[in-house]
PDB file of C-alpha atoms in Angstrom:
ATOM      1  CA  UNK B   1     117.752 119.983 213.327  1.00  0.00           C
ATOM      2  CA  UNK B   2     117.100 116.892 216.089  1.00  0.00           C
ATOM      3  CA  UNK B   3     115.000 114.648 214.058  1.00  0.00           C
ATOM      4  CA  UNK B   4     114.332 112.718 217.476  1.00  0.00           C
ATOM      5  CA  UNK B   5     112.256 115.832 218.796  1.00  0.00           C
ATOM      6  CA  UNK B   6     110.720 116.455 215.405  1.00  0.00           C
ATOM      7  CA  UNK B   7     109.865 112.318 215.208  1.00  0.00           C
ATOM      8  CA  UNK B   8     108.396 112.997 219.213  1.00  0.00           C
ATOM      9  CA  UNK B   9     106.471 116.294 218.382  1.00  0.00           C
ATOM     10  CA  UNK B  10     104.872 114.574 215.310  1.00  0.00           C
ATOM     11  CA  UNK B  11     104.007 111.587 217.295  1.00  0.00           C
ATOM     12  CA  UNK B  12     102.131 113.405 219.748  1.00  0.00           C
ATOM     13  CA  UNK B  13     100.405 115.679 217.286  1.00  0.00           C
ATOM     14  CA  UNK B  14      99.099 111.912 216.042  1.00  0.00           C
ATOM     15  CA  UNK B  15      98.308 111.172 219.129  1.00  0.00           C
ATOM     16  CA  UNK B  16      96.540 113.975 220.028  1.00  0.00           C
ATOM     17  CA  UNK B  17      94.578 113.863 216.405  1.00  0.00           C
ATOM     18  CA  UNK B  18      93.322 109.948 217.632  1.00  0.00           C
ATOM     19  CA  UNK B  19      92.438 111.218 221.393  1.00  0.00           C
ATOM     20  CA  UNK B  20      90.046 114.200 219.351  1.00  0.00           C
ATOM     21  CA  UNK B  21      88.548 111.475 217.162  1.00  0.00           C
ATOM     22  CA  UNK B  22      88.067 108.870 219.347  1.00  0.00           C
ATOM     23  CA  UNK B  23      85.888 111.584 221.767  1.00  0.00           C
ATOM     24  CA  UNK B  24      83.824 112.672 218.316  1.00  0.00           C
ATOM     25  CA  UNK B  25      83.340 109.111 217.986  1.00  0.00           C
ATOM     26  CA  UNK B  26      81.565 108.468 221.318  1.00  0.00           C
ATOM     27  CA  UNK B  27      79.935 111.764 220.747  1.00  0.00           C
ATOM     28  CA  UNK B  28      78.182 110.448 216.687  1.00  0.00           C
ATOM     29  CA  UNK B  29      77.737 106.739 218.454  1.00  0.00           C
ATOM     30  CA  UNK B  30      75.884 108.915 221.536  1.00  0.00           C
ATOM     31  CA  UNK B  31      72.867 109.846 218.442  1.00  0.00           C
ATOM     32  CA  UNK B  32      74.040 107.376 215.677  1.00  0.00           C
ATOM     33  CA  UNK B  33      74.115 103.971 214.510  1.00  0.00           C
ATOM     34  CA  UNK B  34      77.180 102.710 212.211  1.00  0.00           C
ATOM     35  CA  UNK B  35      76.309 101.449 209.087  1.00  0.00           C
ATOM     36  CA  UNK B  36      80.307 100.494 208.122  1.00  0.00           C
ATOM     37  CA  UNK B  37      81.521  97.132 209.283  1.00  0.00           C
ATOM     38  CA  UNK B  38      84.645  97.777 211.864  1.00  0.00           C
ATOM     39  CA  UNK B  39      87.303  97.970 208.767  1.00  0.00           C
ATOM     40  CA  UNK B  40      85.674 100.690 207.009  1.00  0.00           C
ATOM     41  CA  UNK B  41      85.172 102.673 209.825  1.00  0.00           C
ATOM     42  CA  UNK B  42      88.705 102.359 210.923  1.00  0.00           C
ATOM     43  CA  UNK B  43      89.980 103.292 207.201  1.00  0.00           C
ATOM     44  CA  UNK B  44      87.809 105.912 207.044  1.00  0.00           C
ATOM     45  CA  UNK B  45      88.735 107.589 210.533  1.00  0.00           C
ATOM     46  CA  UNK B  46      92.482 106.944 209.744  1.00  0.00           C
ATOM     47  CA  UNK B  47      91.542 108.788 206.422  1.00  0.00           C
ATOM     48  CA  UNK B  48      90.328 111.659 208.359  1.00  0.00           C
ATOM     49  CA  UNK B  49      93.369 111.734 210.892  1.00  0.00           C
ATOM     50  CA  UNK B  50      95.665 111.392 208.533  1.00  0.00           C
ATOM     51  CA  UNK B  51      94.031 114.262 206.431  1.00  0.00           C
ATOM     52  CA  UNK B  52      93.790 116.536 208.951  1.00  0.00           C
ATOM     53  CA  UNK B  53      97.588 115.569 210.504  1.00  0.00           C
ATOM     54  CA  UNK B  54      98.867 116.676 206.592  1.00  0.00           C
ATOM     55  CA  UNK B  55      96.908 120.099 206.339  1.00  0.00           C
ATOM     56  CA  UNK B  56      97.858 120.534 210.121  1.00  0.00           C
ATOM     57  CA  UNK B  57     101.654 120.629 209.192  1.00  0.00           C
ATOM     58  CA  UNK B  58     101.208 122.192 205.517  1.00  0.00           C
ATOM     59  CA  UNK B  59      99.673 125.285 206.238  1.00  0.00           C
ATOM     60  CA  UNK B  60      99.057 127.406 208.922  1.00  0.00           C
ATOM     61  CA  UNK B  61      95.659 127.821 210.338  1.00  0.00           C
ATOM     62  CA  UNK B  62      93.389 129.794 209.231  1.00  0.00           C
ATOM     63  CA  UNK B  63      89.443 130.814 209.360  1.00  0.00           C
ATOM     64  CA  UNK B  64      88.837 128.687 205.926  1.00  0.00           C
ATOM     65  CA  UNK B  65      90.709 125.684 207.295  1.00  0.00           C
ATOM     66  CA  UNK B  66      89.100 125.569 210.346  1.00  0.00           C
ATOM     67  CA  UNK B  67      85.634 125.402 208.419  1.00  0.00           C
ATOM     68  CA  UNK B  68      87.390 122.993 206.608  1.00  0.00           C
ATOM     69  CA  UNK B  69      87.862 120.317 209.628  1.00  0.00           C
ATOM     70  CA  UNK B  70      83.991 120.834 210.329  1.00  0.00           C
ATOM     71  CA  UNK B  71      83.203 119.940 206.958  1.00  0.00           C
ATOM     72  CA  UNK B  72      85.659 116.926 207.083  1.00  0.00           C
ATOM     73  CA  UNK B  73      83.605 115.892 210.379  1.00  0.00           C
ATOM     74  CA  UNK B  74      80.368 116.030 208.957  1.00  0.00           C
ATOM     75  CA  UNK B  75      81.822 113.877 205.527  1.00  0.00           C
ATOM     76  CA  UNK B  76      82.946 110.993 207.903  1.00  0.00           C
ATOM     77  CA  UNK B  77      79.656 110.834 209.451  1.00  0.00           C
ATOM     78  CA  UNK B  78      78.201 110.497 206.254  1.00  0.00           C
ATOM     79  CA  UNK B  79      80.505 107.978 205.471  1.00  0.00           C
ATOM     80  CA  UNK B  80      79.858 105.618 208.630  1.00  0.00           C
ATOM     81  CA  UNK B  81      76.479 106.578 210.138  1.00  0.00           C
ATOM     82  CA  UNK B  82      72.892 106.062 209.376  1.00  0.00           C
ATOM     83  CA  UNK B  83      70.639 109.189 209.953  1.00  0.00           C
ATOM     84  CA  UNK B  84      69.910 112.204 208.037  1.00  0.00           C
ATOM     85  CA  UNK B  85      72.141 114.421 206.309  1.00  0.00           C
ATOM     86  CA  UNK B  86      70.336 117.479 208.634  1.00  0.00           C
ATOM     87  CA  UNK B  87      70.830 115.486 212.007  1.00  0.00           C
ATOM     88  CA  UNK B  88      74.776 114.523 211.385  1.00  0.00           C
ATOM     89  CA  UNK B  89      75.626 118.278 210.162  1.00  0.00           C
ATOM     90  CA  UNK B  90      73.851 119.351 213.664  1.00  0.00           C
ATOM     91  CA  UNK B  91      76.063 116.804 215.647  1.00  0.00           C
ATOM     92  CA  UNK B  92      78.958 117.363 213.617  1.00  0.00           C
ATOM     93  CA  UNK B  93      78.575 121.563 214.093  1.00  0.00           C
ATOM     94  CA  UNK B  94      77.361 120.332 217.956  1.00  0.00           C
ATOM     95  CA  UNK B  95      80.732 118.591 218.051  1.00  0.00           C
ATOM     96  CA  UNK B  96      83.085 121.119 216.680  1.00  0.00           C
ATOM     97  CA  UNK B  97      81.980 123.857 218.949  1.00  0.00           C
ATOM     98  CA  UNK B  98      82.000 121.812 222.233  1.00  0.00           C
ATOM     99  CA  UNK B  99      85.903 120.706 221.296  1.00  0.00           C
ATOM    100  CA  UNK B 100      86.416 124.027 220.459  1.00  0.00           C
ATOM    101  CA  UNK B 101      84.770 125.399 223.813  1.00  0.00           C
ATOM    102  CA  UNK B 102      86.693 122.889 225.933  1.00  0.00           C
ATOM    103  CA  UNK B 103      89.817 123.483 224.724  1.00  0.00           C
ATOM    104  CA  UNK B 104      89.578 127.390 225.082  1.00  0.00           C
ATOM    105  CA  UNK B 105      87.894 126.690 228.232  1.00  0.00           C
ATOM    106  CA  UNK B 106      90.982 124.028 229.798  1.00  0.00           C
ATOM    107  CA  UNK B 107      93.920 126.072 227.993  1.00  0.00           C
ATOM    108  CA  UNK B 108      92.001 129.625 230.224  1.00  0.00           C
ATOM    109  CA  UNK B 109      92.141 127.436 233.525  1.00  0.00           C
ATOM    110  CA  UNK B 110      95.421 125.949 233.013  1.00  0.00           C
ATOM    111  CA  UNK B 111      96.765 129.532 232.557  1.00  0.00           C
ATOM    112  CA  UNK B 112      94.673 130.989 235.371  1.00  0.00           C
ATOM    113  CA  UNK B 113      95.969 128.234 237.758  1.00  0.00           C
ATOM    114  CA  UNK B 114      99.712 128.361 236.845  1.00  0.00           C
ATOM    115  CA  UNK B 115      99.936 131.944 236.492  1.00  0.00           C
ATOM    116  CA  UNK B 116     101.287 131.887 232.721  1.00  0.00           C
ATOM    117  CA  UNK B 117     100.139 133.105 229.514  1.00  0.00           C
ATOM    118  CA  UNK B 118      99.437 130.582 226.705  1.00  0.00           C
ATOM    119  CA  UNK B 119     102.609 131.684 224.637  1.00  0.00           C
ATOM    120  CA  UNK B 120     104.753 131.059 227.800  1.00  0.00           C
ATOM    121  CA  UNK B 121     103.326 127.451 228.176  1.00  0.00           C
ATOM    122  CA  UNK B 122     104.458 126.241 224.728  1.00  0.00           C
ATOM    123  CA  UNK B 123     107.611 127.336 225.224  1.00  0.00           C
ATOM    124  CA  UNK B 124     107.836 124.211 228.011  1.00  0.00           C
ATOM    125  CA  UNK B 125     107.329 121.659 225.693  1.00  0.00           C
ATOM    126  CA  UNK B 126     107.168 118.814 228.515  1.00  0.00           C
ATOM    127  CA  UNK B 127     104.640 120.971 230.591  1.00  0.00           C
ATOM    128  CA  UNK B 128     102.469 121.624 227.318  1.00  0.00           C
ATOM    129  CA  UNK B 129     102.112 118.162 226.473  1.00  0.00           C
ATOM    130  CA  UNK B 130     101.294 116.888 229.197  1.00  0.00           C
ATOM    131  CA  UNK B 131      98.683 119.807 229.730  1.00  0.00           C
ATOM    132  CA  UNK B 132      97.320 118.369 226.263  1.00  0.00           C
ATOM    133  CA  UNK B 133      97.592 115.084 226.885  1.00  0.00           C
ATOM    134  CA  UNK B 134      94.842 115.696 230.553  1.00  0.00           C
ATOM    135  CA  UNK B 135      93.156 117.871 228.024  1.00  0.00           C
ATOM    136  CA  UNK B 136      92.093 115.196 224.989  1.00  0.00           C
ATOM    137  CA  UNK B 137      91.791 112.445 227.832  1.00  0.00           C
ATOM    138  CA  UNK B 138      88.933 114.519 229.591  1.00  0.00           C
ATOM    139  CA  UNK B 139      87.752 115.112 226.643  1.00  0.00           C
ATOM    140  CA  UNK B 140      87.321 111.581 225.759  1.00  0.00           C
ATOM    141  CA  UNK B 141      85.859 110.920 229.397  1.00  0.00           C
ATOM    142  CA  UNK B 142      83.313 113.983 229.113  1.00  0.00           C
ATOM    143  CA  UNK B 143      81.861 112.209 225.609  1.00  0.00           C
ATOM    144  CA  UNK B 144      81.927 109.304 227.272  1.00  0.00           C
ATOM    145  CA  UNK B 145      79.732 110.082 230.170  1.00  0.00           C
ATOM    146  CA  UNK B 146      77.532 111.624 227.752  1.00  0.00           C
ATOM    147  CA  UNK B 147      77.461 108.515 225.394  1.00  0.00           C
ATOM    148  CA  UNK B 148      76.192 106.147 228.623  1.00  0.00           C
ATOM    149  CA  UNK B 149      73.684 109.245 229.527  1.00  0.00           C
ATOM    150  CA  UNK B 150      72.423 109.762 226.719  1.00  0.00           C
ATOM    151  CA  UNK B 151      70.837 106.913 225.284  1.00  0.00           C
ATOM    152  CA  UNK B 152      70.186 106.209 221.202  1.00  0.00           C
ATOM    153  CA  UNK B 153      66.701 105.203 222.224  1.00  0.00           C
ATOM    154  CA  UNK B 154      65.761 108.639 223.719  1.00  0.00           C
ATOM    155  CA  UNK B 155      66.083 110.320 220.440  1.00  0.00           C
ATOM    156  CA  UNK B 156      62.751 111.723 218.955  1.00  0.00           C
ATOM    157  CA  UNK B 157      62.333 113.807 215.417  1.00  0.00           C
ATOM    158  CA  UNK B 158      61.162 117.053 215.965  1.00  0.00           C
ATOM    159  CA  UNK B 159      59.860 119.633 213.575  1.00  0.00           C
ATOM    160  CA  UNK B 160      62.184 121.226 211.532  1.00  0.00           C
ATOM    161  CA  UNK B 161      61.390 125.278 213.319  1.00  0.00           C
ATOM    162  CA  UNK B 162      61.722 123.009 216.886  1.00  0.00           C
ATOM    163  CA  UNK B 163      65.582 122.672 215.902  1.00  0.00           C
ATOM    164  CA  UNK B 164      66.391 125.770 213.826  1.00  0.00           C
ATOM    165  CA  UNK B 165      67.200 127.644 216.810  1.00  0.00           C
ATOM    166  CA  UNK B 166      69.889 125.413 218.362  1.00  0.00           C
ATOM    167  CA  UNK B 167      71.334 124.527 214.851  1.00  0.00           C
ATOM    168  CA  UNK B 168      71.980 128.300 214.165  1.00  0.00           C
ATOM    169  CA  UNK B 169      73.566 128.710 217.581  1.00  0.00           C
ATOM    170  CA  UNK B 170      75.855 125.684 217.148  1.00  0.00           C
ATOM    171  CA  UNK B 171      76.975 127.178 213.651  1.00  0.00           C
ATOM    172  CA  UNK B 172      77.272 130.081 215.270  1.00  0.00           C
ATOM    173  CA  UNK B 173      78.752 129.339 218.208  1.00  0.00           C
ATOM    174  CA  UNK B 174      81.637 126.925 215.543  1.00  0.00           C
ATOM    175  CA  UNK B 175      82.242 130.491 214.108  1.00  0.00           C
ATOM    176  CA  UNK B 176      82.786 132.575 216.827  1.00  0.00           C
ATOM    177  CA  UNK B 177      85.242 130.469 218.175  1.00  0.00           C
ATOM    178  CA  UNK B 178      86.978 130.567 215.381  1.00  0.00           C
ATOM    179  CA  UNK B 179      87.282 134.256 214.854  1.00  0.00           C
ATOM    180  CA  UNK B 180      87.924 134.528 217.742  1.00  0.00           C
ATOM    181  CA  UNK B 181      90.900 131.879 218.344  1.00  0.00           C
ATOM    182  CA  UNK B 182      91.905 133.690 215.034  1.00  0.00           C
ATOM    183  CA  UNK B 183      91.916 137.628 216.576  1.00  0.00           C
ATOM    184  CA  UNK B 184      93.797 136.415 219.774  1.00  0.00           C
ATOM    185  CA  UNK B 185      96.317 133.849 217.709  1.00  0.00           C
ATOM    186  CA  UNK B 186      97.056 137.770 215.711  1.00  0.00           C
ATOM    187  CA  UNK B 187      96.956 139.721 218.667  1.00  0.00           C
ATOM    188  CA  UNK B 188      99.622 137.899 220.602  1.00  0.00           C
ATOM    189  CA  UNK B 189     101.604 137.064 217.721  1.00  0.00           C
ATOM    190  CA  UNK B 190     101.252 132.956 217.902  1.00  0.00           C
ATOM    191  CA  UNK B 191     100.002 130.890 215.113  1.00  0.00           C
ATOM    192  CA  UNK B 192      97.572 128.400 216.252  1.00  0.00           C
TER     193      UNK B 192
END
């Protein structure tokens, strides 16, 4: 085994794992305020990436772990913003399935445009990551321009029925695309 590529492809999974956080950051600072001082909020996040980075090269994915990472989400925005339990599992559920939608979404056109099928592209390791690399950096640019758009200030409480409609899309949007990431990942034989 070349523990140099194995040191490099772990690397840039932890790289990758900071680029996702640090766009659901600017997406929970977009509708929250922090209540943990700057250490606590970087030991919890670290927490989170580090979590994730361990259960990400444990086990394979899966449905249940999936829902896991959403939960995990939604438990570090307990942990480091103010607000109510009901808003942060919205923007947490809000979160996942945007991620989840760009990704698809990027991975579709950067198929489309090259003319290659997803299973094809990870078997060029220096064209997938830098496909992933554009991919988490517009991600973090897309919650950034929503972060300076979208104001703290503008946010108003509405009546619970007012947001029952987009929270059961969101969860059920999160769920779709993950069945269905799951039925194509068994379909074509690749474990993602």
């Amino acid at each position: 085994m070349d523990y140099s590529l194995n040191l490099i492809g772990t690397l840039l999974s932890l790289l990758f794992l900071i680029m996702e956080a640090s766009a659901a950051v600017l997406f929970f600072d977009s509708f929250f305020c922090r209540k943990a001082n700057n250490l606590k909020f970087f030991a919890v996040c670290t927490a989170r990436i580090l979590i994730v980075f361990i259960v990400n090269e444990a086990l394979p994915y899966s449905i249940l772990l999936k829902l896991l990472f959403i939960l995990l989400r939604f438990g570090e925005s307990i942990l480091l913003y103010n607000g109510s339990l009901f808003n942060k599992f919205l923007c947490a559920s809000l979160v996942t399935t945007f991620f989840g939608i760009f990704d698809e979404t990027f991975f579709l056109i950067v198929e489309i445009i090259l003319g290659i099928t997803y299973s094809e592209l990870i078997q060029i390791p220096l064209l997938y990551t830098i496909v992933v690399v554009v991919q988490k950096f517009l991600l973090i640019v897309s919650a950034y321009v929503f972060k300076s758009l979208h104001p703290k200030d503008s946010i108003h409480v509405l009546p619970f029925t007012a947001l029952l409609a987009p929270i059961l899309f969101s969860f059920g949007s999160s769920i779709f695309i993950i069945v269905l990431s799951y039925i194509v990942s068994i379909s074509s034989g690749i474990s993602i």
